[in-house]
CSV table of C-alpha atoms in Angstrom, one decimal:
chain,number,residue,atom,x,y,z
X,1137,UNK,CA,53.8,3.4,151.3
X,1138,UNK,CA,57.6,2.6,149.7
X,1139,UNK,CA,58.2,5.0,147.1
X,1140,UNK,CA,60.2,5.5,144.5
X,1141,UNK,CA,61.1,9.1,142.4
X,1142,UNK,CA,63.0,7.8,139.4
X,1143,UNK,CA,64.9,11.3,138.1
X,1144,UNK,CA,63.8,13.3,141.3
X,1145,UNK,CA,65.5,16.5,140.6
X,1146,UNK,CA,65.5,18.7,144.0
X,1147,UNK,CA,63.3,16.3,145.6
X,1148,UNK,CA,59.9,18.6,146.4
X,1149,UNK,CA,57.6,15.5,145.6
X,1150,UNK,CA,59.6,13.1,147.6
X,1151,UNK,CA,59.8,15.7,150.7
X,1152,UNK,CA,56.1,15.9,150.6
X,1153,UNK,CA,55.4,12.2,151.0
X,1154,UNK,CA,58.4,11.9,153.3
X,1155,UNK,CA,55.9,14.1,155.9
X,1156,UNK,CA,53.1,12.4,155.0
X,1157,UNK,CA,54.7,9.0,156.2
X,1158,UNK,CA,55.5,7.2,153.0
X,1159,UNK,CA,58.8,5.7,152.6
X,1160,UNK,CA,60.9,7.3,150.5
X,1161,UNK,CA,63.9,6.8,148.1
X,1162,UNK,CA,65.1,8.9,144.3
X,1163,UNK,CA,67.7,8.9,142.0
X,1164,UNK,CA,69.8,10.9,139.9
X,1165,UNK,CA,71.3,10.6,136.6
X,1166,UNK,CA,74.3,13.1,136.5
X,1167,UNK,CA,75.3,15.5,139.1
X,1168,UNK,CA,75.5,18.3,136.6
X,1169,UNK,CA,71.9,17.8,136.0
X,1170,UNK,CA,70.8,21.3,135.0
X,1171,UNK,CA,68.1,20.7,138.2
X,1172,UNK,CA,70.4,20.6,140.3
X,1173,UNK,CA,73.0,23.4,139.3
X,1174,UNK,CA,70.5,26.1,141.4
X,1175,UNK,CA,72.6,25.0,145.0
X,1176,UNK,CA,70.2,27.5,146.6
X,1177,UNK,CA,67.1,25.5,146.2
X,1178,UNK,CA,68.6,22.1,147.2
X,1179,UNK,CA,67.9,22.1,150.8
X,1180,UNK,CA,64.9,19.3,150.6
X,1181,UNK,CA,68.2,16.8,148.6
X,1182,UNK,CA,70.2,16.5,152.1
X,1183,UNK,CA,67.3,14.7,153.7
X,1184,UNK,CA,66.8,12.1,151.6
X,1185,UNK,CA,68.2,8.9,150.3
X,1186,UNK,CA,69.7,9.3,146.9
X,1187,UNK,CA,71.2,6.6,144.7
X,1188,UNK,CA,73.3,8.5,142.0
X,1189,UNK,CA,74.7,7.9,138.6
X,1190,UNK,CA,71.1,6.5,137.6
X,1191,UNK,CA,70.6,5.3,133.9
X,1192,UNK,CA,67.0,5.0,133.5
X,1193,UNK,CA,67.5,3.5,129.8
X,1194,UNK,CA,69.4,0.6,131.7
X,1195,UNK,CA,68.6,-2.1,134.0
X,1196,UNK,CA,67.8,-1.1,137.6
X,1197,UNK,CA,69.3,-2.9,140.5
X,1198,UNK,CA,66.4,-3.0,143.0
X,1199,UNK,CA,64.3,-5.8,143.9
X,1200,UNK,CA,61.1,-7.6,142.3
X,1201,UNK,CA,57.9,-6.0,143.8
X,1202,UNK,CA,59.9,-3.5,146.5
X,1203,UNK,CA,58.2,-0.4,146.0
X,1204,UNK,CA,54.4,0.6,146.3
X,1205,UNK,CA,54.4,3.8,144.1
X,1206,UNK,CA,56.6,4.8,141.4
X,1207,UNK,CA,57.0,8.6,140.5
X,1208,UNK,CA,57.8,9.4,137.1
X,1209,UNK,CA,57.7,13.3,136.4
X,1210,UNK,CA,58.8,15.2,133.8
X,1211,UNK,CA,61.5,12.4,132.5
X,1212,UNK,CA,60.5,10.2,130.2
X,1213,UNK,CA,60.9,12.8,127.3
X,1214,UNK,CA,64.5,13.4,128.2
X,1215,UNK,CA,65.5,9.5,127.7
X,1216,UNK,CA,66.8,8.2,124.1
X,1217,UNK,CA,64.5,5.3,125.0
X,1218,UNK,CA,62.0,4.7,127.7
X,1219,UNK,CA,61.1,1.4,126.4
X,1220,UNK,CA,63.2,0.1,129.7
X,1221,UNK,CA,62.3,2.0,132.2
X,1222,UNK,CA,58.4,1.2,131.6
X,1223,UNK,CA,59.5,-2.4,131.9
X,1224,UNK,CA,61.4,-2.1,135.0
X,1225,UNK,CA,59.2,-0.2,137.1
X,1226,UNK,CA,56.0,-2.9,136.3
X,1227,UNK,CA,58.9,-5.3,137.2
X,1228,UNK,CA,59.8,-3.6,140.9
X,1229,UNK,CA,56.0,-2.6,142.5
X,1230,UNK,CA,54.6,-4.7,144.1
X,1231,UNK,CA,50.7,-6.3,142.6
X,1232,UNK,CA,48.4,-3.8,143.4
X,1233,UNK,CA,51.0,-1.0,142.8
X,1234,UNK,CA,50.6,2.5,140.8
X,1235,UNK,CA,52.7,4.3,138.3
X,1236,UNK,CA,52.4,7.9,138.4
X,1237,UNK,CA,53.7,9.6,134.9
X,1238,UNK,CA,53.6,12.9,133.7
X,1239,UNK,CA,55.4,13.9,130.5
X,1240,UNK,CA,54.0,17.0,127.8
X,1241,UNK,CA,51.1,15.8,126.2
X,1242,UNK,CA,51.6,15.9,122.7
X,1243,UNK,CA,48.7,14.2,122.1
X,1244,UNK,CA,46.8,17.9,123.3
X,1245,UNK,CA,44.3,19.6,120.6
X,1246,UNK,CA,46.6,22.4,120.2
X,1247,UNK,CA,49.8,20.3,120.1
X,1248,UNK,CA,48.2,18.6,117.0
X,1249,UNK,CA,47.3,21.4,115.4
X,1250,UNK,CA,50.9,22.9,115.4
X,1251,UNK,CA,51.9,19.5,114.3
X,1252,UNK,CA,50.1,20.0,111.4
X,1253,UNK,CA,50.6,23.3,110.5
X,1254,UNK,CA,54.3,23.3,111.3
X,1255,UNK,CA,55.8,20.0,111.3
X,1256,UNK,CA,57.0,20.1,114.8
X,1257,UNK,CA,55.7,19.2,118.1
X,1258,UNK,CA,54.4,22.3,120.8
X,1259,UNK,CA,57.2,21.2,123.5
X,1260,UNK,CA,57.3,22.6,126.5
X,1261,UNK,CA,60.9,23.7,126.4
X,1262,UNK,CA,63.0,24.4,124.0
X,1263,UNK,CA,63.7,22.2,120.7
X,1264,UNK,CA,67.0,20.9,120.4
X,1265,UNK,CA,68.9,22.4,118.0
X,1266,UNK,CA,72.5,22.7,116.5
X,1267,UNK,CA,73.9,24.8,119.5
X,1268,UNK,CA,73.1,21.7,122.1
X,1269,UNK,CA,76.2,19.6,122.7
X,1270,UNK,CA,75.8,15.9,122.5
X,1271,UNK,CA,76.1,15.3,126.3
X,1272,UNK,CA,73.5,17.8,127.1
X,1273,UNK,CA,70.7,16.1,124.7
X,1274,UNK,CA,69.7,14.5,128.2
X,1275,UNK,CA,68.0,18.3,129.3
X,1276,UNK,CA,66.1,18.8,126.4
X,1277,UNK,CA,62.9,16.8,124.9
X,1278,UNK,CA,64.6,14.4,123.0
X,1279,UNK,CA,61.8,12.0,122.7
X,1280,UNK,CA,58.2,13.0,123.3
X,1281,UNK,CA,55.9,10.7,124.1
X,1282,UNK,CA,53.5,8.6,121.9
X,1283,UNK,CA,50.6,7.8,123.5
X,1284,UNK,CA,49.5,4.6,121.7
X,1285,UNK,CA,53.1,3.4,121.8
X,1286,UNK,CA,53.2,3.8,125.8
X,1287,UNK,CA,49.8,2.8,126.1
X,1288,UNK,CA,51.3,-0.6,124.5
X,1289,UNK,CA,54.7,-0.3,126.9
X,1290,UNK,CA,52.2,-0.2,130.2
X,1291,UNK,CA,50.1,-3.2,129.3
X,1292,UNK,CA,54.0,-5.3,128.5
X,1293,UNK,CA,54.5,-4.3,131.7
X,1294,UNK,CA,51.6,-5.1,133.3
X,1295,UNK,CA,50.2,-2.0,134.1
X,1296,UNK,CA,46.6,-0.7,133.5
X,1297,UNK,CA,45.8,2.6,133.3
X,1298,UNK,CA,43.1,3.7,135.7
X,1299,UNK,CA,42.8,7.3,135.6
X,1300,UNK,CA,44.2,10.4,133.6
X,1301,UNK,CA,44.1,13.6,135.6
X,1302,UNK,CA,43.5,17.2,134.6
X,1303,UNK,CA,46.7,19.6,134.2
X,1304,UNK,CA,47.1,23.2,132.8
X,1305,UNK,CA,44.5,24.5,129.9
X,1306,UNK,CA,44.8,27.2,128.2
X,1307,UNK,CA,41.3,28.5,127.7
X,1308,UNK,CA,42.2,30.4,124.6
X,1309,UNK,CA,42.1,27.3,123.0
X,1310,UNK,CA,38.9,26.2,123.8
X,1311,UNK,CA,37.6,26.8,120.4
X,1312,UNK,CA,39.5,23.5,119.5
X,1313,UNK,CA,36.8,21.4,121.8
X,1314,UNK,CA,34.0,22.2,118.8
X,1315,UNK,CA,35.6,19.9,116.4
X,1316,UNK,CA,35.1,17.2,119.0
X,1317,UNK,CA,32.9,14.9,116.5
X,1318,UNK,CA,35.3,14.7,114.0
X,1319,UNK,CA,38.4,13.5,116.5
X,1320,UNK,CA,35.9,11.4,117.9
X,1321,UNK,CA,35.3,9.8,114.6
X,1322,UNK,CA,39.1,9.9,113.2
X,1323,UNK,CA,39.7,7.6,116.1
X,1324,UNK,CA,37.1,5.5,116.1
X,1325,UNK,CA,38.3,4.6,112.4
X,1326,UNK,CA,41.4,4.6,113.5
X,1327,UNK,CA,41.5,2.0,116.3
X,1328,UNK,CA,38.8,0.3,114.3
X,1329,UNK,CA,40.7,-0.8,111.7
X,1330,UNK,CA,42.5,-3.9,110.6
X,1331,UNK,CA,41.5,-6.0,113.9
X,1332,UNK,CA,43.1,-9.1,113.7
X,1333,UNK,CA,42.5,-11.0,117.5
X,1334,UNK,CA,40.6,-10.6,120.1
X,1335,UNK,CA,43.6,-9.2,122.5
X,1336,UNK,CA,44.6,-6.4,119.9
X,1337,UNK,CA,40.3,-5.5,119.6
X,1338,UNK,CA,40.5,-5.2,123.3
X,1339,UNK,CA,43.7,-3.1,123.4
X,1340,UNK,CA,42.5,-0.7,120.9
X,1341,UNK,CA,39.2,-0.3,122.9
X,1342,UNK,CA,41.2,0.8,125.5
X,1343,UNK,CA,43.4,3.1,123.6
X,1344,UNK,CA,40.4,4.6,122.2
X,1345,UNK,CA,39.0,5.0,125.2
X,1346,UNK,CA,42.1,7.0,126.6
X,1347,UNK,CA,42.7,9.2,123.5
X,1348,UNK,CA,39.4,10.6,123.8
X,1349,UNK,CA,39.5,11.5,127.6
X,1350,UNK,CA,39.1,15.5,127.8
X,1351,UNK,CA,42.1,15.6,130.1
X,1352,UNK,CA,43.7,13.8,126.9
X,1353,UNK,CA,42.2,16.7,124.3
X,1354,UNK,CA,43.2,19.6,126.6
X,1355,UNK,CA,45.7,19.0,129.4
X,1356,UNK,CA,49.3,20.9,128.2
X,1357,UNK,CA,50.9,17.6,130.9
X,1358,UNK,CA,49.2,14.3,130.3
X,1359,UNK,CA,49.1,12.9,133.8
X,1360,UNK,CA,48.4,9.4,134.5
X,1361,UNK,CA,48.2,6.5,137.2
X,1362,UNK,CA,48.5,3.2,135.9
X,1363,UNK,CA,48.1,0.2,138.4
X,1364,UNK,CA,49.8,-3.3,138.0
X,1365,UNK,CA,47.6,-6.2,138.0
């Protein structure tokens, strides 16, 4: 398999699949990434192909249909906007192709509830706040992810989703899962209502779908694999 790590930081996931056969290639975005500032845990970086300087909210120079996977981990939430870099990885794999994304799932039981008790979502890192500098807003989580929004992203792309995978649950907050029937029925209304075509009815079947996946309700990472068809 050809595969590409867009934002690979020290390159563990790429070294892996390197000596597993696949093909390899990542990129960078800044060489004072604060990944990469550790020198002592680069080692894995020298072996592999690099293209720096990397703007994933801009157009990417490789190919139509050149890669078999695409890696996404841990990035989208850094970007201003990842309305492009959705688009251009459906553009560059090939048919039959898979996205792998990972970003904080605020879309988690637990990340709703501090939502609504606090007004802000439970991030993995750090807020920003008035003591981050403009051009360090890239190592924070500027923009967490909507699900329904990149739900909608994937299919302009076109890319499915076909699976979201289990991450890290905290069991102490377990006692969230017993209000399952009302979240079950707050989307049902939800995606039920004002249906205007047959495409957007079939869209928000799927979403619905998705939004009600356990791994959706409990994972603290919402992992997913989207193919393009």
């Amino acid at each position: 398999l050809s595969v590409l790590d867009l934002s690979c930081g020290r390159g563990e996931i790429l070294s892996a699949l390197a000596a597993d056969g696949c093909r390899v290639r990542g990129t960078h975005y800044r060489s004072d990434d604060y990944k990469l500032t550790d020198r002592s845990r680069l080692d894995l970086l020298a072996s592999l192909p690099i293209d720096e300087n990397v703007d994933l909210t801009k157009s990417l120079t490789y190919a139509d249909e050149s890669f078999d996977v695409i890696i996404l981990s841990e990035v989208i939430e850094h970007l201003s906007n990842y309305i492009t870099v959705i688009s251009e990885a459906g553009r560059i794999l090939i048919k039959g192709g898979h996205l792998i994304l990972t970003t904080p799932n605020i879309s988690r039981l637990h990340s709703r509830f501090h939502f609504f008790w606090t007004g802000t979502h439970k991030l993995i890192r750090r807020r920003v706040s008035w003591d981050t500098l403009p051009d360090q807003l890239y190592a924070f989580h500027i923009n967490p992810v909507d699900f329904p929004f990149l739900h909608t992203l994937l299919h302009h792309a076109g890319l499915h989703i076909q699976r979201l995978g289990f991450t890290r649950f905290k069991i102490e907050h377990s006692y969230l899962l017993l209000l399952y029937p009302l979240y079950y029925l707050a989307a049902k209304l939800e995606t039920s209502k004002q249906i205007e075509n047959d495409l957007q009815k079939k869209g928000e079947r799927d979403l619905f779908r998705w939004m009600l996946h356990p791994a959706m309700l409990a994972s603290e990472q919402l992992l997913l694999i989207a193919r393009k068809i």
